[in-house]
Amino acid sequence: MARRASRLLAWPGLIVLCGCVFDNARRTTTDVGMVAASAYVFRGQIMNDSPVLQASTAVGLPAKSGGTTTVFAWGNLDLDDDVGNAWFDSGHAGEFTEIDLTARHTESFGGVDVTAGLTYYSWANGEMFRFAPFPSTSEVFARIGGEVIGLRPAVTLHYDIDEVEGLYVRGDVGRPFQLGRGVSLDVLAWLGWSDEDHSLWLYRTASSGFADVGLQARIVFDLDEVTTLHVGVAGSTILDDELRNWFHTRVGADNGWVELGLAWRF
């Protein structure tokens, strides 16, 4: 417990140091978001099969190197006591059942964005989750992405340094389409790969392989200079047969959800 507490207190400062010296000539940005979704799916695992409200805030600090250090907080609020056939335990409507804290630094090199950071995951009721206890844990991650012929490909590596010591790799590609003045369609597809330790933690099966594949589409409306609204639909499925065997009699391996979100940038 003491080790985890000291790590939680230390990680924001360590990531901030990546920025070296902040650039006062560039504007600090603050992003605030709110998303209502019909379900919460994490890396193909259905965490809550009932409506949720997810809130986020991020502060971007420009560095003299040209990059940006961002401190980000995200929370999942259950809206129904009954979570359905899902990982979370029931009975927590109106409560935050997950809070994630992230610090990351991003630099651009000739149109290629490189990001490194650390995320701390906290589950308020993790010891009571349906299939296995979920103690709070931390992941380091690295992401590389850019733009190629109108597409936005990226690869992100997540490695748990605390409870799991497992690796999850996600490749994704996005494509924006301008539909009209102030209206766009954003499409994102992804594919995840999980090693044995990560699979045992999240899918309860010690098997490495391609875990989840998914597709998301969002229509985004620019309401004013700082406000956007989006409506979206998404779905994911578990690919690996050994991983799917665990899902068969417990929860859905094939999941879909819809969402409505508002975001503000200051």
Tab-separated table of C-alpha atoms in Angstrom:
chain	number	residue	atom	x	y	z
A	1	MET	CA	0.000	0.000	0.000
A	2	ALA	CA	2.803	2.435	0.876
A	3	ARG	CA	4.604	1.651	-2.366
A	4	ARG	CA	1.448	2.312	-4.388
A	5	ALA	CA	0.763	5.577	-2.552
A	6	SER	CA	4.293	6.854	-3.135
A	7	ARG	CA	4.055	5.921	-6.814
A	8	LEU	CA	0.742	7.723	-7.147
A	9	LEU	CA	2.252	10.876	-5.649
A	10	ALA	CA	5.440	10.663	-7.724
A	11	TRP	CA	4.229	9.948	-11.263
A	12	PRO	CA	2.841	13.396	-12.167
A	13	GLY	CA	6.155	15.033	-11.290
A	14	LEU	CA	8.177	12.476	-13.215
A	15	ILE	CA	6.188	12.965	-16.399
A	16	VAL	CA	6.173	16.746	-16.028
A	17	LEU	CA	9.976	16.638	-15.992
A	18	CYS	CA	9.843	15.298	-19.556
A	19	GLY	CA	8.763	18.762	-20.627
A	20	CYS	CA	11.904	20.201	-19.002
A	21	VAL	CA	10.828	23.854	-19.061
A	22	PHE	CA	7.338	25.039	-19.934
A	23	ASP	CA	6.805	27.633	-22.628
A	24	ASN	CA	4.968	30.657	-21.277
A	25	ALA	CA	4.557	32.053	-24.797
A	26	ARG	CA	2.187	29.230	-25.734
A	27	ARG	CA	-1.290	28.900	-24.305
A	28	THR	CA	-2.148	26.267	-21.709
A	29	THR	CA	-5.249	24.342	-22.779
A	30	THR	CA	-8.004	22.850	-20.649
A	31	ASP	CA	-10.353	20.182	-22.011
A	32	VAL	CA	-13.517	19.064	-20.237
A	33	GLY	CA	-15.744	16.257	-21.517
A	34	MET	CA	-18.919	14.410	-20.586
A	35	VAL	CA	-20.139	11.248	-22.350
A	36	ALA	CA	-23.319	9.255	-21.712
A	37	ALA	CA	-22.989	5.701	-23.045
A	38	SER	CA	-25.254	2.656	-23.118
A	39	ALA	CA	-22.423	0.418	-21.841
A	40	TYR	CA	-18.757	0.494	-20.789
A	41	VAL	CA	-16.372	-1.818	-22.641
A	42	PHE	CA	-12.645	-1.917	-21.812
A	43	ARG	CA	-10.343	-3.693	-24.301
A	44	GLY	CA	-13.213	-5.932	-25.381
A	45	GLN	CA	-14.233	-6.794	-21.813
A	46	ILE	CA	-17.754	-5.696	-20.861
A	47	MET	CA	-17.340	-3.842	-17.566
A	48	ASN	CA	-20.893	-2.500	-17.302
A	49	ASP	CA	-23.738	-3.548	-19.608
A	50	SER	CA	-25.998	-0.704	-18.395
A	51	PRO	CA	-25.874	3.066	-19.011
A	52	VAL	CA	-22.901	5.016	-17.645
A	53	LEU	CA	-21.758	8.619	-17.519
A	54	GLN	CA	-18.066	9.246	-18.162
A	55	ALA	CA	-16.420	12.551	-17.274
A	56	SER	CA	-12.920	13.754	-18.146
A	57	THR	CA	-10.678	16.758	-17.773
A	58	ALA	CA	-7.218	17.438	-19.172
A	59	VAL	CA	-4.729	20.269	-18.812
A	60	GLY	CA	-2.118	20.619	-21.560
A	61	LEU	CA	1.116	22.407	-20.616
A	62	PRO	CA	3.285	23.505	-23.583
A	63	ALA	CA	7.006	22.785	-23.292
A	64	LYS	CA	9.853	24.810	-24.771
A	65	SER	CA	10.874	21.693	-26.676
A	66	GLY	CA	7.710	22.164	-28.762
A	67	GLY	CA	5.903	19.278	-27.152
A	68	THR	CA	3.077	19.198	-24.628
A	69	THR	CA	2.763	17.642	-21.180
A	70	THR	CA	-0.806	16.699	-20.307
A	71	VAL	CA	-2.342	15.753	-16.975
A	72	PHE	CA	-5.610	13.878	-17.512
A	73	ALA	CA	-8.352	12.540	-15.234
A	74	TRP	CA	-11.226	10.268	-16.308
A	75	GLY	CA	-14.069	8.754	-14.317
A	76	ASN	CA	-16.866	6.249	-14.932
A	77	LEU	CA	-20.166	6.824	-13.083
A	78	ASP	CA	-22.711	3.980	-13.000
A	79	LEU	CA	-26.254	5.158	-13.750
A	80	ASP	CA	-28.048	1.923	-12.798
A	81	ASP	CA	-27.653	-0.449	-9.857
A	82	ASP	CA	-27.945	-3.430	-12.222
A	83	VAL	CA	-24.821	-3.764	-14.401
A	84	GLY	CA	-26.159	-6.811	-16.292
A	85	ASN	CA	-23.818	-9.661	-17.222
A	86	ALA	CA	-20.649	-7.671	-16.741
A	87	TRP	CA	-17.454	-7.465	-14.692
A	88	PHE	CA	-18.433	-4.668	-12.295
A	89	ASP	CA	-20.496	-5.518	-9.222
A	90	SER	CA	-24.040	-4.178	-8.954
A	91	GLY	CA	-25.546	-1.677	-6.545
A	92	HIS	CA	-23.513	1.474	-7.237
A	93	ALA	CA	-25.823	3.775	-9.194
A	94	GLY	CA	-24.710	7.383	-8.834
A	95	GLU	CA	-21.174	6.360	-7.793
A	96	PHE	CA	-17.831	6.591	-9.554
A	97	THR	CA	-16.769	2.973	-10.016
A	98	GLU	CA	-13.508	3.756	-11.843
A	99	ILE	CA	-11.155	6.737	-11.835
A	100	ASP	CA	-8.060	6.894	-14.048
A	101	LEU	CA	-5.249	9.433	-13.677
A	102	THR	CA	-2.804	9.916	-16.543
A	103	ALA	CA	0.268	12.044	-17.131
A	104	ARG	CA	1.839	12.031	-20.592
A	105	HIS	CA	4.285	13.965	-22.734
A	106	THR	CA	4.030	14.283	-26.531
A	107	GLU	CA	6.624	15.430	-29.055
A	108	SER	CA	6.310	15.714	-32.843
A	109	PHE	CA	9.092	14.686	-35.212
A	110	GLY	CA	8.444	15.494	-38.844
A	111	GLY	CA	4.714	14.841	-38.615
A	112	VAL	CA	5.072	11.796	-36.347
A	113	ASP	CA	3.710	12.176	-32.810
A	114	VAL	CA	5.483	10.255	-30.046
A	115	THR	CA	3.896	10.027	-26.601
A	116	ALA	CA	5.050	8.444	-23.338
A	117	GLY	CA	3.163	8.398	-20.085
A	118	LEU	CA	1.786	6.647	-17.038
A	119	THR	CA	-1.791	5.796	-16.026
A	120	TYR	CA	-3.028	4.936	-12.547
A	121	TYR	CA	-6.270	2.903	-12.522
A	122	SER	CA	-8.451	2.980	-9.411
A	123	TRP	CA	-11.598	0.879	-8.886
A	124	ALA	CA	-13.541	1.953	-5.802
A	125	ASN	CA	-15.194	-1.467	-5.418
A	126	GLY	CA	-12.529	-3.578	-7.118
A	127	GLU	CA	-12.317	-6.177	-4.366
A	128	MET	CA	-15.991	-7.048	-4.947
A	129	PHE	CA	-15.933	-7.391	-8.744
A	130	ARG	CA	-17.813	-10.372	-10.107
A	131	PHE	CA	-15.077	-12.579	-11.600
A	132	ALA	CA	-11.868	-11.521	-9.833
A	133	PRO	CA	-10.663	-8.763	-7.498
A	134	PHE	CA	-9.353	-5.681	-9.291
A	135	PRO	CA	-6.846	-3.877	-7.048
A	136	SER	CA	-5.686	-0.478	-8.234
A	137	THR	CA	-2.730	-0.653	-10.602
A	138	SER	CA	-0.453	1.390	-12.867
A	139	GLU	CA	0.595	1.154	-16.525
A	140	VAL	CA	3.337	2.851	-18.465
A	141	PHE	CA	2.559	3.414	-22.127
A	142	ALA	CA	4.164	4.619	-25.335
A	143	ARG	CA	2.355	5.683	-28.504
A	144	ILE	CA	3.532	6.568	-31.984
A	145	GLY	CA	1.190	7.933	-34.619
A	146	GLY	CA	0.856	10.316	-37.529
A	147	GLU	CA	-1.035	10.984	-40.734
A	148	VAL	CA	-0.626	9.046	-43.980
A	149	ILE	CA	-2.732	9.735	-47.097
A	150	GLY	CA	-5.566	11.086	-45.003
A	151	LEU	CA	-5.466	8.216	-42.488
A	152	ARG	CA	-4.287	8.493	-38.895
A	153	PRO	CA	-2.556	5.239	-37.900
A	154	ALA	CA	-1.085	4.703	-34.427
A	155	VAL	CA	0.356	1.961	-32.235
A	156	THR	CA	0.237	2.077	-28.421
A	157	LEU	CA	2.054	-0.252	-26.014
A	158	HIS	CA	0.678	-0.565	-22.467
A	159	TYR	CA	2.730	-2.373	-19.806
A	160	ASP	CA	1.431	-2.865	-16.271
A	161	ILE	CA	4.225	-2.190	-13.765
A	162	ASP	CA	2.228	-2.869	-10.615
A	163	GLU	CA	-0.300	-5.684	-10.160
A	164	VAL	CA	-0.314	-7.424	-13.548
A	165	GLU	CA	3.115	-7.037	-15.180
A	166	GLY	CA	1.428	-7.734	-18.495
A	167	LEU	CA	1.524	-6.231	-21.984
A	168	TYR	CA	-1.348	-5.003	-24.148
A	169	VAL	CA	-0.684	-3.560	-27.609
A	170	ARG	CA	-3.276	-1.659	-29.602
A	171	GLY	CA	-3.046	-0.623	-33.233
A	172	ASP	CA	-5.649	1.760	-34.573
A	173	VAL	CA	-6.390	3.821	-37.644
A	174	GLY	CA	-8.720	6.786	-37.865
A	175	ARG	CA	-10.218	8.725	-40.744
A	176	PRO	CA	-12.039	12.081	-40.508
A	177	PHE	CA	-14.633	13.112	-43.103
A	178	GLN	CA	-15.869	16.688	-43.411
A	179	LEU	CA	-19.641	16.552	-43.925
A	180	GLY	CA	-20.339	20.263	-43.931
A	181	ARG	CA	-19.557	23.460	-42.139
A	182	GLY	CA	-18.943	22.554	-38.519
A	183	VAL	CA	-19.969	18.912	-38.999
A	184	SER	CA	-17.618	15.949	-39.413
A	185	LEU	CA	-17.630	12.160	-39.266
A	186	ASP	CA	-14.781	10.471	-37.393
A	187	VAL	CA	-14.233	6.740	-37.952
A	188	LEU	CA	-11.819	4.678	-35.857
A	189	ALA	CA	-10.889	0.991	-36.123
A	190	TRP	CA	-8.617	-0.853	-33.711
A	191	LEU	CA	-7.017	-4.227	-33.026
A	192	GLY	CA	-5.614	-5.279	-29.653
A	193	TRP	CA	-3.031	-7.934	-28.767
A	194	SER	CA	-2.651	-9.291	-25.236
A	195	ASP	CA	0.154	-11.329	-23.640
A	196	GLU	CA	-0.556	-14.192	-21.215
A	197	ASP	CA	-0.351	-12.113	-18.032
A	198	HIS	CA	-2.625	-9.365	-19.316
A	199	SER	CA	-5.065	-11.973	-20.676
A	200	LEU	CA	-5.226	-13.793	-17.335
A	201	TRP	CA	-5.973	-10.481	-15.592
A	202	LEU	CA	-8.665	-9.145	-17.927
A	203	TYR	CA	-9.950	-12.225	-19.792
A	204	ARG	CA	-9.251	-14.865	-17.090
A	205	THR	CA	-7.348	-17.000	-19.606
A	206	ALA	CA	-3.545	-17.327	-19.719
A	207	SER	CA	-3.280	-17.141	-23.501
A	208	SER	CA	-1.512	-14.601	-25.672
A	209	GLY	CA	-3.102	-13.539	-28.937
A	210	PHE	CA	-5.212	-10.969	-30.724
A	211	ALA	CA	-7.763	-9.960	-28.121
A	212	ASP	CA	-10.264	-7.393	-29.334
A	213	VAL	CA	-11.111	-5.736	-32.613
A	214	GLY	CA	-13.473	-2.807	-32.806
A	215	LEU	CA	-14.991	-0.050	-34.903
A	216	GLN	CA	-16.375	3.335	-33.850
A	217	ALA	CA	-18.112	6.111	-35.788
A	218	ARG	CA	-18.901	9.552	-34.411
A	219	ILE	CA	-20.644	12.547	-35.949
A	220	VAL	CA	-19.163	15.691	-34.409
A	221	PHE	CA	-20.879	19.084	-34.366
A	222	ASP	CA	-18.928	22.276	-33.640
A	223	LEU	CA	-21.499	24.243	-31.635
A	224	ASP	CA	-19.268	27.275	-31.021
A	225	GLU	CA	-15.590	28.148	-30.624
A	226	VAL	CA	-15.155	26.035	-27.502
A	227	THR	CA	-18.009	23.484	-27.556
A	228	THR	CA	-18.459	20.288	-29.565
A	229	LEU	CA	-21.229	17.691	-29.427
A	230	HIS	CA	-20.953	14.166	-30.765
A	231	VAL	CA	-23.209	11.165	-31.261
A	232	GLY	CA	-21.575	7.820	-31.837
A	233	VAL	CA	-21.944	4.100	-32.221
A	234	ALA	CA	-19.293	1.458	-31.586
A	235	GLY	CA	-18.784	-2.268	-31.349
A	236	SER	CA	-16.072	-4.757	-30.460
A	237	THR	CA	-15.528	-8.494	-30.412
A	238	ILE	CA	-13.013	-10.901	-28.868
A	239	LEU	CA	-10.994	-12.620	-31.606
A	240	ASP	CA	-8.888	-15.310	-29.969
A	241	ASP	CA	-10.759	-18.613	-29.600
A	242	GLU	CA	-9.177	-19.474	-26.253
A	243	LEU	CA	-10.158	-16.094	-24.830
A	244	ARG	CA	-13.691	-16.412	-26.230
A	245	ASN	CA	-14.154	-19.749	-24.431
A	246	TRP	CA	-14.136	-17.963	-21.084
A	247	PHE	CA	-16.726	-15.427	-22.282
A	248	HIS	CA	-19.077	-18.126	-23.598
A	249	THR	CA	-21.086	-18.804	-20.419
A	250	ARG	CA	-20.321	-15.603	-18.493
A	251	VAL	CA	-20.499	-12.309	-20.407
A	252	GLY	CA	-20.767	-11.192	-24.013
A	253	ALA	CA	-17.688	-11.419	-26.211
A	254	ASP	CA	-19.511	-9.327	-28.858
A	255	ASN	CA	-20.585	-5.911	-27.643
A	256	GLY	CA	-22.101	-2.761	-29.099
A	257	TRP	CA	-22.896	0.602	-27.548
A	258	VAL	CA	-24.075	4.096	-28.389
A	259	GLU	CA	-22.984	7.377	-26.883
A	260	LEU	CA	-23.726	11.086	-26.680
A	261	GLY	CA	-21.032	13.497	-25.620
A	262	LEU	CA	-20.221	17.142	-25.011
A	263	ALA	CA	-16.726	18.617	-24.876
A	264	TRP	CA	-15.278	22.027	-24.163
A	265	ARG	CA	-11.770	23.378	-24.872
A	266	PHE	CA	-10.565	26.564	-23.179
